[in-house]
Short mmCIF file of C-alpha atoms in Angstrom, two decimals:
data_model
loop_
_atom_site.label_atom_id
_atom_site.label_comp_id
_atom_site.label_asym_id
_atom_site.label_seq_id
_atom_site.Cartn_x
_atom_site.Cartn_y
_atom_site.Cartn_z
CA UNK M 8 13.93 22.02 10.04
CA UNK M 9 10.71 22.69 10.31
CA UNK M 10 8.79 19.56 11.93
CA UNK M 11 4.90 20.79 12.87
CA UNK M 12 2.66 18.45 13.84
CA UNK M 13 -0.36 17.26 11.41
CA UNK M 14 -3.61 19.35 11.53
CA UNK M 15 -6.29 17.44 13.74
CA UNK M 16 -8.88 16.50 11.21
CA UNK M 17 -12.34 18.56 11.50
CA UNK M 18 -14.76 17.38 12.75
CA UNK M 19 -17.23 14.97 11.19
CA UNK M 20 -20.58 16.40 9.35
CA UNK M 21 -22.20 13.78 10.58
CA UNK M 22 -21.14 14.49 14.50
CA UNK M 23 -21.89 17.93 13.87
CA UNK M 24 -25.80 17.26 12.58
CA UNK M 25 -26.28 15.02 15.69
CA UNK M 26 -29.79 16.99 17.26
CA UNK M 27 -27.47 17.68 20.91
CA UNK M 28 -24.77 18.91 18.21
CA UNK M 29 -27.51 21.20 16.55
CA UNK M 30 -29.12 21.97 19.72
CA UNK M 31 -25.75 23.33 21.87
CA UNK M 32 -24.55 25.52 18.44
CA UNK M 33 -27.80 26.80 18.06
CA UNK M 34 -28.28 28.04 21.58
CA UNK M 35 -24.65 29.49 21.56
CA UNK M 36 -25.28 31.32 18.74
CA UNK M 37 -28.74 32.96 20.33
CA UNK M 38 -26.60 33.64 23.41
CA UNK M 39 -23.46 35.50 21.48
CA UNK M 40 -25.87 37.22 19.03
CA UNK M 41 -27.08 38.75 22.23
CA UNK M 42 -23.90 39.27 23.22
CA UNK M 43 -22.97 40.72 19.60
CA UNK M 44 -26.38 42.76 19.57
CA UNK M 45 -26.15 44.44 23.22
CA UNK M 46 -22.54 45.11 22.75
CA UNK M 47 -23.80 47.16 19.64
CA UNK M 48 -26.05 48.78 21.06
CA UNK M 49 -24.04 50.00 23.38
CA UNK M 50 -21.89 51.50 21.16
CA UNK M 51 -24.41 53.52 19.86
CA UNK M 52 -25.90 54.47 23.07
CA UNK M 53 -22.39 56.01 23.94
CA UNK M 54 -22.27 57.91 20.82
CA UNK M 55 -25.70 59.53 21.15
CA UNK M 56 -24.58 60.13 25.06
CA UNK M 57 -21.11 61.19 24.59
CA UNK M 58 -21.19 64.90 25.13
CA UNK M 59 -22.33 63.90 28.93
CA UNK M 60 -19.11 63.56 30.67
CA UNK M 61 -21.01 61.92 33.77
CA UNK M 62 -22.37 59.39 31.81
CA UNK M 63 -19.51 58.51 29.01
CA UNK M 64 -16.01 59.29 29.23
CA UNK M 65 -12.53 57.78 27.81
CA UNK M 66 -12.77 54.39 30.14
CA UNK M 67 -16.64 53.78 28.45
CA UNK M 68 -15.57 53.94 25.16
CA UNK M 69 -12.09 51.91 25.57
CA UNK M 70 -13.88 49.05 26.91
CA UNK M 71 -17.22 49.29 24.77
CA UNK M 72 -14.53 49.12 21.74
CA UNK M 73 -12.90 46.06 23.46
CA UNK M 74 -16.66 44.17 24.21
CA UNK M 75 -17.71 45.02 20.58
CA UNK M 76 -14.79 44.11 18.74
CA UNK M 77 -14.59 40.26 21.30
CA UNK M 78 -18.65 39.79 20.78
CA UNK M 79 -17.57 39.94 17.10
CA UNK M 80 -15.19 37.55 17.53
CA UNK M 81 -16.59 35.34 19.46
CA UNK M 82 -19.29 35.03 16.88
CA UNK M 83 -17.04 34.16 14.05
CA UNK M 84 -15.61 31.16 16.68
CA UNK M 85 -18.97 29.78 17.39
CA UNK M 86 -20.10 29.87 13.96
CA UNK M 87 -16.28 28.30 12.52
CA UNK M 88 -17.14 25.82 15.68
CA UNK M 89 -20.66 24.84 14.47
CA UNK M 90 -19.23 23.97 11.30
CA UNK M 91 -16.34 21.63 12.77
CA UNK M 92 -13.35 23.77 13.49
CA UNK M 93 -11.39 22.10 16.32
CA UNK M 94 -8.97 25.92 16.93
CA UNK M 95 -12.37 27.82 16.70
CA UNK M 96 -14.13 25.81 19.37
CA UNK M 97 -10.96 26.30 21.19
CA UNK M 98 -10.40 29.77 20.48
CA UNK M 99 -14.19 30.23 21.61
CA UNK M 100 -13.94 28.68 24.94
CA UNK M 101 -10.85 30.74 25.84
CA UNK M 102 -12.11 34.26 24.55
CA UNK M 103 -15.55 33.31 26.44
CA UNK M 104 -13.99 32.57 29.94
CA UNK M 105 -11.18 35.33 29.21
CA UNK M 106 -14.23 38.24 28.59
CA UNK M 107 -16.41 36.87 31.26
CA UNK M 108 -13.50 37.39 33.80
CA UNK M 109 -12.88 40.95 32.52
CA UNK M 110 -16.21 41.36 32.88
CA UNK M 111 -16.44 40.28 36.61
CA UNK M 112 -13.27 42.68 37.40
CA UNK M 113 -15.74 45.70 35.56
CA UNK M 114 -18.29 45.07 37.84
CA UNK M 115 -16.78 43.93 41.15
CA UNK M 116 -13.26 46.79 41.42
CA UNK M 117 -14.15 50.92 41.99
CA UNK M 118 -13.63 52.98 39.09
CA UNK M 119 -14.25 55.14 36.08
CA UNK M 120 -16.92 53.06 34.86
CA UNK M 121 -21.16 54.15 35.56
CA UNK M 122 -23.58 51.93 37.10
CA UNK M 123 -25.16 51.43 33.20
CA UNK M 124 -22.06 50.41 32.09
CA UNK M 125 -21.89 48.15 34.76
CA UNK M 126 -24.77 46.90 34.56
CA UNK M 127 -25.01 46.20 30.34
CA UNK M 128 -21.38 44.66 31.21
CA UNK M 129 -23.26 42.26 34.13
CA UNK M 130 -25.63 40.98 30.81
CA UNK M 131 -22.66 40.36 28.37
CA UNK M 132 -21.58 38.64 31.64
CA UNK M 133 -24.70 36.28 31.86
CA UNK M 134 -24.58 35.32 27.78
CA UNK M 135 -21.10 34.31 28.44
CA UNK M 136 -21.23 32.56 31.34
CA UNK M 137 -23.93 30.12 29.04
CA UNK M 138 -21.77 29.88 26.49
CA UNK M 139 -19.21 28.87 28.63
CA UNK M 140 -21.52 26.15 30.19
CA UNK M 141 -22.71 24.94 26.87
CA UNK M 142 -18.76 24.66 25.64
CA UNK M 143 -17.55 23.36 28.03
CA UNK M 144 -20.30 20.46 28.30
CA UNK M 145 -19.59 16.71 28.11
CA UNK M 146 -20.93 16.63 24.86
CA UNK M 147 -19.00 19.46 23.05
CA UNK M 148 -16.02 18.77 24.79
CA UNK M 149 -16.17 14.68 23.39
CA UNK M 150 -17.30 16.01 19.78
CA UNK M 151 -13.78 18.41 19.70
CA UNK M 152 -11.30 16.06 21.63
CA UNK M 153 -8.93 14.74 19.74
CA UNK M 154 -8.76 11.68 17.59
#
């Protein structure tokens, strides 16, 4: 037998259109398009740069795929969030604080990856880290606990 626990119930439109509601989704959505834009960016930056072994090799692309493909993702959460999804707003804080610690082992630990890349990662880093502050503040956190 199957016994699963009921769905929580989304959130209420009317919680969500509250103006600290409005004002947290709307500055983590500036801060992840950022994220999603610079991530981008970098992708293409790699491609133009790729026949320069010094500057791009297999480790820059693996982990510019990996950024891209989580900036994306964490987009879809914020905006599934903004619009009352209880498993995207908790699917958002997790991949947030789960990149932003990847990010901090890029940076901080020796090893095949340039100073740009190090540096573009140190930005992704920053837009997280907001997110991450604006998630996990009193008011998000008592609009997405459950009923």
């Amino acid at each position: 037998m199957n016994a699963r626990s009921p769905r929580p119930a989304a959130v209420p439109a009317e919680a969500l259109r509250h103006p600290r509601s409005l004002k947290a989704f709307r500055g983590m959505k500036l801060l992840v398009g950022g994220y999603v834009a610079l991530s981008v960016l970098t992708l293409v930056a790699i491609y133009l740069l790729r026949g320069d072994a010094a500057v791009v090799n297999d480790a820059v692309w693996v982990r510019a795929g990996i950024v891209a493909v989580s900036a994306l993702l964490t987009y879809t959460f914020t905006v599934r969030a903004a619009r009352g999804s209880r498993g995207a707003y908790r699917r958002l804080r997790i991949v947030a604080t789960l990149m932003a610690a990847a990010i901090a082992l890029v940076i901080a630990v020796p090893g095949p990856f340039p100073v740009w890349l190090k540096v573009e990662q140190g930005v992704c880093g920053l837009a997280l880290l907001g997110v991450i502050a604006v998630a996990n503040g009193s008011h998000l956190r008592a609009l997405f606990a459950a009923r």
